[in-house]
Short mmCIF file of C-alpha atoms and ligand atoms in Angstrom, two decimals:
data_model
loop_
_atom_site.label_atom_id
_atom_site.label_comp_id
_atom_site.label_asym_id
_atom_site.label_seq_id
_atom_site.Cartn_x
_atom_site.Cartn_y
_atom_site.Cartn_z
CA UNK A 477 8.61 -6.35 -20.39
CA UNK A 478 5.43 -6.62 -18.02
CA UNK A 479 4.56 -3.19 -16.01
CA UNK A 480 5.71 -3.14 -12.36
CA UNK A 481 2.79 -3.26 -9.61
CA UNK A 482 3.87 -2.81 -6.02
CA UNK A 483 2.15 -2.10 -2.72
CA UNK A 484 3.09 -2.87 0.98
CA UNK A 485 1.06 -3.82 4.08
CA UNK A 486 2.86 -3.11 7.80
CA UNK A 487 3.11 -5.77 9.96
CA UNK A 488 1.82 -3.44 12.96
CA UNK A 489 -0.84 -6.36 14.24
CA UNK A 490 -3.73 -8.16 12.30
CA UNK A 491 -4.85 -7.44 9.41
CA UNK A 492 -8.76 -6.42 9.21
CA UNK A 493 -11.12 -7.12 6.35
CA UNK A 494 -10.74 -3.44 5.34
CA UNK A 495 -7.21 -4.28 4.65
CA UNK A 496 -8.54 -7.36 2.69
CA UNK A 497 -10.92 -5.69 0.43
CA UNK A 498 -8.82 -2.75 -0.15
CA UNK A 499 -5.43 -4.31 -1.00
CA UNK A 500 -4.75 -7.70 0.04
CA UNK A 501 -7.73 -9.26 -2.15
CA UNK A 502 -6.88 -7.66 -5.05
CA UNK A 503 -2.99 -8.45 -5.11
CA UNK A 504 -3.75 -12.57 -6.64
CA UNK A 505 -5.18 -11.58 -10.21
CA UNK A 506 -2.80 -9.05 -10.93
CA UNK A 507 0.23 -11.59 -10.78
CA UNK A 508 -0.31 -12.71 -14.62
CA UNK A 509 -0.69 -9.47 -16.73
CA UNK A 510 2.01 -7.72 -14.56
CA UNK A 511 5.45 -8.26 -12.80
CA UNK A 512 4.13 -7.98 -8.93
CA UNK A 513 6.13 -6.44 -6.67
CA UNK A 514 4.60 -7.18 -3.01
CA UNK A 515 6.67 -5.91 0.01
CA UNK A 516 5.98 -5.77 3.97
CA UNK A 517 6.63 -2.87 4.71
CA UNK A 518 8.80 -3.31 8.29
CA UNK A 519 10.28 -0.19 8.25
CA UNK A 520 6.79 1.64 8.21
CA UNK A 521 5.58 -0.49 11.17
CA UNK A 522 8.21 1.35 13.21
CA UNK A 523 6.48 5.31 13.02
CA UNK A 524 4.76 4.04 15.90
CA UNK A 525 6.42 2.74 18.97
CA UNK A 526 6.24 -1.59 18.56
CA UNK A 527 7.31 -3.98 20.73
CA UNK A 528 10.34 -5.83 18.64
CA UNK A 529 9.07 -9.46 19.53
CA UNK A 530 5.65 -8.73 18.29
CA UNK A 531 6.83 -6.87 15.27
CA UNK A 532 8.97 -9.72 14.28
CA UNK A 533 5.99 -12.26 15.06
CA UNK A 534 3.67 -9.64 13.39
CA UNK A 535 6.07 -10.04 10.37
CA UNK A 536 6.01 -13.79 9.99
CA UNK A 537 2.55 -13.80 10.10
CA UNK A 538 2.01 -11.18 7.43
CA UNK A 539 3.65 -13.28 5.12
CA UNK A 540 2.14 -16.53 5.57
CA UNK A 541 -1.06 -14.19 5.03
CA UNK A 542 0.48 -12.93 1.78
CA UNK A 543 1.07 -16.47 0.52
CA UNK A 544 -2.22 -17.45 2.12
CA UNK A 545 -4.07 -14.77 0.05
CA UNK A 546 -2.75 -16.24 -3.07
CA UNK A 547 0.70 -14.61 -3.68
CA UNK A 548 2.65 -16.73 -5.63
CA UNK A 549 6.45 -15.74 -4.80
CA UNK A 550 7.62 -17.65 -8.07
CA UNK A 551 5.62 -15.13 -10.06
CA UNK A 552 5.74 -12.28 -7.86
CA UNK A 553 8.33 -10.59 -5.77
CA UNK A 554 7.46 -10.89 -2.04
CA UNK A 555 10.09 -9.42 0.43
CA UNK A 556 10.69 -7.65 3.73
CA UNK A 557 11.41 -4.09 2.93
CA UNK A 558 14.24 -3.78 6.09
CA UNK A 559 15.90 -6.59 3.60
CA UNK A 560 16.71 -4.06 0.90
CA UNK A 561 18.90 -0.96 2.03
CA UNK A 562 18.06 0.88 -0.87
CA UNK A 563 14.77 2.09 0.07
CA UNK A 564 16.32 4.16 3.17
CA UNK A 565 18.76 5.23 0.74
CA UNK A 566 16.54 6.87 -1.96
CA UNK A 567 14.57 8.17 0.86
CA UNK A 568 17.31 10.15 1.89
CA UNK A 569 17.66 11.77 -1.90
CA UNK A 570 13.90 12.24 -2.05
CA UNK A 571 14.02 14.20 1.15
CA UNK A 572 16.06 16.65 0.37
CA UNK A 573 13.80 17.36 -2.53
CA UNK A 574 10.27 17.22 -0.46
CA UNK A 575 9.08 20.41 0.80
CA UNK A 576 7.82 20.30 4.66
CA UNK A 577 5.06 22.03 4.29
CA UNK A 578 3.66 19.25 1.95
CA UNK A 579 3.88 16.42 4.54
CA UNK A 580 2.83 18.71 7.40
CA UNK A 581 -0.62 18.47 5.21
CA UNK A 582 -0.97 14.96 4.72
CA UNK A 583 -4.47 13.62 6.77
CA UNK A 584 -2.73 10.78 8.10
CA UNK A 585 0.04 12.66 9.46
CA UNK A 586 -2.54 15.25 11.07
CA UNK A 587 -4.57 12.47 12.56
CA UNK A 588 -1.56 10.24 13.83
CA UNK A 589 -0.14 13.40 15.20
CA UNK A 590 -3.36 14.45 17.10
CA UNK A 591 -3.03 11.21 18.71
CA UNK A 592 0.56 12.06 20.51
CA UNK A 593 0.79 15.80 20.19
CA UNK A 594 3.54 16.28 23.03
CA UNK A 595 6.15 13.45 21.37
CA UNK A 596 5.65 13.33 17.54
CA UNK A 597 8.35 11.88 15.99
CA UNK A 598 10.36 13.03 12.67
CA UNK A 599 9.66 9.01 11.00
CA UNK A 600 5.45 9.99 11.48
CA UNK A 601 6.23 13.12 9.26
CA UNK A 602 8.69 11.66 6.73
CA UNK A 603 6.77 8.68 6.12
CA UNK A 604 4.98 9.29 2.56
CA UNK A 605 8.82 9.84 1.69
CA UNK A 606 9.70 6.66 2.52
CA UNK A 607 6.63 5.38 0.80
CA UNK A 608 7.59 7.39 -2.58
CA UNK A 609 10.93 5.92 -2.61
CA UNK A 610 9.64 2.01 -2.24
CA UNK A 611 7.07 2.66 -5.00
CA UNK A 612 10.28 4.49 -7.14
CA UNK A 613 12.80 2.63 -7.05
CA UNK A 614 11.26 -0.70 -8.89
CA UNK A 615 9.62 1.67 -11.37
CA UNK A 616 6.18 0.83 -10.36
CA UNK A 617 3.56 1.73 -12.99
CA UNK A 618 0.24 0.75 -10.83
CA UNK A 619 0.25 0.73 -7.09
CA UNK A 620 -3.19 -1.36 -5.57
CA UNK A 621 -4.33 0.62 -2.04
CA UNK A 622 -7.11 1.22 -0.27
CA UNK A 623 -8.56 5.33 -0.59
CA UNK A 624 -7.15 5.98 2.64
CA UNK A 625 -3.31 5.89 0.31
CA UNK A 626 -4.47 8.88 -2.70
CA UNK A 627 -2.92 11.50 -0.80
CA UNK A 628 0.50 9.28 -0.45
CA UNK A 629 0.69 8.79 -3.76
CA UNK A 630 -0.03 11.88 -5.11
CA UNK A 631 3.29 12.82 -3.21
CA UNK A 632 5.17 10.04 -4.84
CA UNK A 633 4.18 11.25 -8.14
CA UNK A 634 5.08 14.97 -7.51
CA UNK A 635 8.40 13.98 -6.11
CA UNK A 636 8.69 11.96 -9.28
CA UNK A 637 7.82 14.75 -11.43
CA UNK A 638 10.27 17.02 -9.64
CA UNK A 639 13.57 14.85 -9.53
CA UNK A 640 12.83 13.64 -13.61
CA UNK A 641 12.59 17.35 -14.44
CA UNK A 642 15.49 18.46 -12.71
CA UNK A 643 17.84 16.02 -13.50
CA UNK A 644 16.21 14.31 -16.72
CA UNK A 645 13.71 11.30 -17.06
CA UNK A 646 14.62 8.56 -14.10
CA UNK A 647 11.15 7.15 -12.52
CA UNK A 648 8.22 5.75 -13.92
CA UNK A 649 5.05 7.86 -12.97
CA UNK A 650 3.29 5.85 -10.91
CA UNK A 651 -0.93 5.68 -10.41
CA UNK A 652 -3.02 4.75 -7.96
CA UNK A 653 -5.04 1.82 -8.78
CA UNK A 654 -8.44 1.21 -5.85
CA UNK A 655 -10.71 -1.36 -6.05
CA UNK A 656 -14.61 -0.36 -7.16
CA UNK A 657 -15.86 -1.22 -4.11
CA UNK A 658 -13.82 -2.37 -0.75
CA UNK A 659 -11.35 0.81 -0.91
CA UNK A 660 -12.87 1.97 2.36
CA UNK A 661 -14.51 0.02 4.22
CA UNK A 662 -15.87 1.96 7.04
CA UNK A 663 -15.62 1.38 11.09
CA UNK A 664 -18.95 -1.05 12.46
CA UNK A 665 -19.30 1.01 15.17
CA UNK A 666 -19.05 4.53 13.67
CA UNK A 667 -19.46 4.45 10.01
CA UNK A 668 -18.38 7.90 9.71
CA UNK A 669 -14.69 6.73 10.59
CA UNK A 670 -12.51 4.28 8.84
CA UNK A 671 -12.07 0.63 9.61
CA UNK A 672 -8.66 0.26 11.69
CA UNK A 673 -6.69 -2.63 13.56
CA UNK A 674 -5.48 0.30 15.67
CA UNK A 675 -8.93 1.05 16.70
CA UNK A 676 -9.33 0.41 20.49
CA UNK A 677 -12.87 -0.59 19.68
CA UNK A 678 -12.79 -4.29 18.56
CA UNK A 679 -16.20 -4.39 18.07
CA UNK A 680 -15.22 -1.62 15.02
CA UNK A 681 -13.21 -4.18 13.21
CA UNK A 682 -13.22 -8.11 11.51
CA UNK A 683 -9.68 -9.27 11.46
CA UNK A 684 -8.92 -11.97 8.55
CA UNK A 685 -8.31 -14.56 11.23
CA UNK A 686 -11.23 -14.18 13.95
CA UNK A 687 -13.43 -17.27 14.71
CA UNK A 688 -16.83 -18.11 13.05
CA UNK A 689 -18.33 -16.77 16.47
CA UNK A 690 -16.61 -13.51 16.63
CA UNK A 691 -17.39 -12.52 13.10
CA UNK A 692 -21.36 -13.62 14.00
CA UNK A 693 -21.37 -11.42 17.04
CA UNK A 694 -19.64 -8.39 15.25
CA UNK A 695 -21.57 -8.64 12.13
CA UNK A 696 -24.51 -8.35 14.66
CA UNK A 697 -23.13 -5.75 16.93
CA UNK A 698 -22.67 -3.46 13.70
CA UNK A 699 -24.56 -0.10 13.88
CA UNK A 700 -27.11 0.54 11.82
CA UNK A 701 -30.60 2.46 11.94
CA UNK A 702 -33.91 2.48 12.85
CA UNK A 703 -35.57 3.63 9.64
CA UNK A 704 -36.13 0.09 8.93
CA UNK A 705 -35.91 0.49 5.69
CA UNK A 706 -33.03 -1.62 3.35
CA UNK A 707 -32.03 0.58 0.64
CA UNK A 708 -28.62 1.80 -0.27
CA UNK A 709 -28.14 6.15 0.31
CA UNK A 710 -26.11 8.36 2.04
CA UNK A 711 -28.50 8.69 5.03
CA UNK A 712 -28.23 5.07 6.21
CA UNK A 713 -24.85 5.08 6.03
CA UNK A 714 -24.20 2.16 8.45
CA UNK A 715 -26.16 0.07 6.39
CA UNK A 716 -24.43 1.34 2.83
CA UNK A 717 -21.29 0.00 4.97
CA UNK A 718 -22.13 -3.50 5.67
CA UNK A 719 -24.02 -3.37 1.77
CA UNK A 720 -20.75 -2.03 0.19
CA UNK A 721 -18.79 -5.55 2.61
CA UNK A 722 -21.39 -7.74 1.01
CA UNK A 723 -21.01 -6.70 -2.57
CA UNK A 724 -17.00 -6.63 -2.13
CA UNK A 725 -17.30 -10.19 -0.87
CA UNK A 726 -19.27 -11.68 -3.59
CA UNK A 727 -18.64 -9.10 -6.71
CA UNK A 728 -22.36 -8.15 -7.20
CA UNK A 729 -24.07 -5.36 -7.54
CA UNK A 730 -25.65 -3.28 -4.33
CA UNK A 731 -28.77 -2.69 -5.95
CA UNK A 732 -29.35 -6.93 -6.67
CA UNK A 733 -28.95 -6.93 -3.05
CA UNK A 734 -31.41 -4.26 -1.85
CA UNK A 735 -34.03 -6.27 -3.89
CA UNK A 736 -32.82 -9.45 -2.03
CA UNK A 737 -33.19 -7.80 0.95
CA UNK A 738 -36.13 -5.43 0.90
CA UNK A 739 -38.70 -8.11 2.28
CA UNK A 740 -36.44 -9.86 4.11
CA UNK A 741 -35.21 -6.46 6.74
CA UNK A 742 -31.94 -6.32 8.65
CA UNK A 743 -31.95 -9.10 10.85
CA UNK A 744 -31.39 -11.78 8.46
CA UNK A 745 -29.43 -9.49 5.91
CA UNK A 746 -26.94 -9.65 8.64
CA UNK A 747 -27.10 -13.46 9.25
CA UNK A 748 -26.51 -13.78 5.51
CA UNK A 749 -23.37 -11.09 5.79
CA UNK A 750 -22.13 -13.07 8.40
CA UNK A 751 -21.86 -15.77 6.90
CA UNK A 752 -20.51 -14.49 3.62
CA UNK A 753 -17.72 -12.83 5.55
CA UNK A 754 -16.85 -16.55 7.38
CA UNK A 755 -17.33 -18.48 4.15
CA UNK A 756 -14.86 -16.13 1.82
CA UNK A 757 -12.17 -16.01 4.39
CA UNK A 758 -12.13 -20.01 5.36
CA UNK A 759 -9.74 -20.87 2.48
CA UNK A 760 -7.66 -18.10 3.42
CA UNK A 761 -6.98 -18.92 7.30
CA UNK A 762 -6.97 -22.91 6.40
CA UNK A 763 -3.69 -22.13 4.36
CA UNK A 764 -2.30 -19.53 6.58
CA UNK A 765 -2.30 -22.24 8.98
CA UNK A 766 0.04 -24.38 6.84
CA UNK A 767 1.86 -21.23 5.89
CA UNK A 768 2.53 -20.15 9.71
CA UNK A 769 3.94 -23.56 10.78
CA UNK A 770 6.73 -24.16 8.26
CA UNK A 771 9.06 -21.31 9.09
CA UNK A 772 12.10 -22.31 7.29
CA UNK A 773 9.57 -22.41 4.26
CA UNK A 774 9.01 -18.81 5.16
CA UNK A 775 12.21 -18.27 5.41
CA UNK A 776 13.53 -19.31 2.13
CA UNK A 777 10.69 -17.06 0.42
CA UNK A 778 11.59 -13.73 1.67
CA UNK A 779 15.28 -14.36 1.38
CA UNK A 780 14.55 -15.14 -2.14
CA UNK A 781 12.21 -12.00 -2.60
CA UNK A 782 15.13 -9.53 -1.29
CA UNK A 783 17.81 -11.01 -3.33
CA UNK A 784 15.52 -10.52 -6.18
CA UNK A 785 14.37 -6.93 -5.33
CA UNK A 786 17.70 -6.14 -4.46
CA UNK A 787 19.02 -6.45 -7.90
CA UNK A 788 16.00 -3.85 -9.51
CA UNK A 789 16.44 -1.29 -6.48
CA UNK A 790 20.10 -0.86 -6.85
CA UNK A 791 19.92 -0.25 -10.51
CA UNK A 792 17.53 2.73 -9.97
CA UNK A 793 19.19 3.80 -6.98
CA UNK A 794 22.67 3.83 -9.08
CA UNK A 795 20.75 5.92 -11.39
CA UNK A 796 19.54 8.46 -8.86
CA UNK A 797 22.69 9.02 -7.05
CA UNK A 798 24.52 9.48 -10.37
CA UNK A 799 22.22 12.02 -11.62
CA UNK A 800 22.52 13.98 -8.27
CA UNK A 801 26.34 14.46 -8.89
CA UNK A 802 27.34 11.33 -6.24
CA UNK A 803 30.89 9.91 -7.24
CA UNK A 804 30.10 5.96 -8.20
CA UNK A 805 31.56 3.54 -5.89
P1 AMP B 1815 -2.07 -0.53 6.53
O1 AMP B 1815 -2.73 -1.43 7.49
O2 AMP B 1815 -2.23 0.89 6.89
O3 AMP B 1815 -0.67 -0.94 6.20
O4 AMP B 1815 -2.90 -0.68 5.19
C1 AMP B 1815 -2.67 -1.70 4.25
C2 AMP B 1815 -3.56 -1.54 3.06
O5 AMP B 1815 -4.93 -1.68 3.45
C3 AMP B 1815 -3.46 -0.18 2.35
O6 AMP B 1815 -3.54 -0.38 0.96
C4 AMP B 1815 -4.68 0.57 2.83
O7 AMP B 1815 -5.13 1.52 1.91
C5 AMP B 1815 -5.68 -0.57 2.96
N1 AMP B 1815 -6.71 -0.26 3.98
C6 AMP B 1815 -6.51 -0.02 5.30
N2 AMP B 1815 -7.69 0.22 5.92
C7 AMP B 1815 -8.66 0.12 4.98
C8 AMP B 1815 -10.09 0.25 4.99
N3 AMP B 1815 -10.75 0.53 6.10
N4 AMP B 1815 -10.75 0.08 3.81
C9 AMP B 1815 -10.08 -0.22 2.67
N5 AMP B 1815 -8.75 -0.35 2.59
C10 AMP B 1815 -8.03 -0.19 3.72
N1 LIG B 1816 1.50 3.50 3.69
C1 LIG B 1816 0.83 2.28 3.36
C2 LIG B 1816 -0.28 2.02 4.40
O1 LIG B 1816 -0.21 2.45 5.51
C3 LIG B 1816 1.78 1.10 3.32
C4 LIG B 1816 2.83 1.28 2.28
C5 LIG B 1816 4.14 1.59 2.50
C6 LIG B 1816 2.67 1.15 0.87
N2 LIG B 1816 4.81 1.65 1.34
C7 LIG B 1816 3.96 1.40 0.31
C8 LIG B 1816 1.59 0.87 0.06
C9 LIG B 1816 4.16 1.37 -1.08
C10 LIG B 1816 1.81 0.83 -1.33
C11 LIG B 1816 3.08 1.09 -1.89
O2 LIG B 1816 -1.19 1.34 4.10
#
């Protein structure tokens, strides 16, 4: 039996390249040493208010990424987590085991809730439960994220620890599993913040499918410094930023390009970037393309991913109610 991988992107708008580097990139070469387990994560999307035609557009078009990207849903499981019931259900037995005061501490929470302090809703808070119990229930060894996720998972595996010591071993412990470079790529516009899609900014952010131009002009745009001086150190941390994009793009090695660069200054370290960035994500938007327009194709995929995620949830989530004292159906 392989080990179970499984992360989730929401469909809550397009995806940026910091959502490429730190997950999406890095889902393709895990599919042959492990059973992938690759879910769009619908119900997430919904902690912040959506518009239901975009989020079922937003949806469609996360999935034709997915496939776009590489994910093979013959090999791997790829399904719409509103598709399997079980993952509200085992939130709601995870719950009653997660103290408060733990999610009331979670950074994302606290910065999401800064955002609409007069009307925060109960789904921002109990989020990382929901989380926990999609990463639980198919017994998920590794779980691929971006940084921005430790904190989430952490949670997982204490809620983990907690229900398999009270009522005896049930779920595998996951682990976090981040890229070496990519797992946070940094806002172009403040490099002391993350890169977002929710970002009003767009000048902050690459999105997978912008044009040749746009990713010229942004790539430009980005902030740097004016030590002029190309080396890689925490002072110049604009520059580190685009440095770490470059190196996550072409798997080399930051310091090969500071001595490609030294002579050669920012100007046309940024052409080069530029066109590094356009050149890696060409494959990926000429199949999305294909992938977008065949929707009954798209259909047929996800309703074969929940069927088959279906069967592995309700095993676990058999387990977990039993153990809890529930009468079986
Ligand atoms: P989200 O858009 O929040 O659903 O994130 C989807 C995935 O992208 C998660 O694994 C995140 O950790 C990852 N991610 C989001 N933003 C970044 C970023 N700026 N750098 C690296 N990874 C990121
Ligand atoms: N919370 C993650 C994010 O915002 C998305 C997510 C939901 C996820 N459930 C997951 C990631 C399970 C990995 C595993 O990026």
């Amino acid at each position: 039996m392989k080990e179970v991988v499984f992360s989730g992107i929401q469909p809550s708008g397009s995806l940026t390249i910091g959502n490429y580097l730190g997950a999406l990139k890095n889902f393709k070469p895990l599919q042959e040493e492990y059973q992938c387990i690759y879910c769009l994560v619908d119900l997430h999307a919904l902690t912040v208010e959506q518009d239901p035609k975009f989020l079922r557009k937003n949806t469609l078009q996360l999935l034709a990424l997915y496939l776009a990207a590489g994910l093979d849903p013959y090999k791997s499981i790829v399904f719409i987590q509103s598709h399997v019931p079980e993952h509200s259900e085992l939130q709601w037995l995870l719950n009653t085991i997660t103290p408060l005061g733990q999610l009331q501490r979670m950074t994302q929470y606290k910065s999401k809730s800064k955002l609409q302090e007069e009307n925060i809703q109960a789904g921002l808070l109990n989020y990382p439960v929901l989380m926990a119990s999609d990463i639980l229930l198919y017994q998920t060894k590794y779980v691929p994220v971006g940084e921005d996720q430790r904190q989430h998972i952490e949670l997982t595996r204490d809620l983990a620890m907690r229900f398999n010591s009270r009522y005896s071993d049930t779920f595998v412990m996951p682990e976090i599993m981040t890229p070496k470079v990519g797992a946070k790529v940094m806002s172009l516009q403040d490099p002391t913040s993350k890169m977002s899609k929710s970002d009003s900014d767009p000048n902050s952010y690459i999105l997978i499918l912008d044009d040749e131009k746009t990713i010229l002009r942004k790539v430009k745009r980005a902030v740097t410094d004016s030590l002029n001086n190309f080396s890689y150190n925490e002072d110049q941390i604009g520059l580190r930023n685009l440095i770490d994009i470059y190196c996550a793009f072409e798997e080399i090695n930051h310091s090969e390009i500071v001595s490609r660069y030294e002579s050669l200054g920012y100007g046309k370290f940024k052409e080069d970037l530029a066109e590094i960035i356009i050149e890696g994500l060409k494959p990926i938007k000429n199949r999305y393309e294909e992938y977008i327009a065949d929707r009954s194709e798209l259909e047929n995929i996800y309703r074969m991913g929940a069927d088959k995620a279906r069967k592995i949830a309700y095993k676990t989530l058999r387990k977990a109610y039993k153990k809890v004292g529930l009468i079986p159906r």
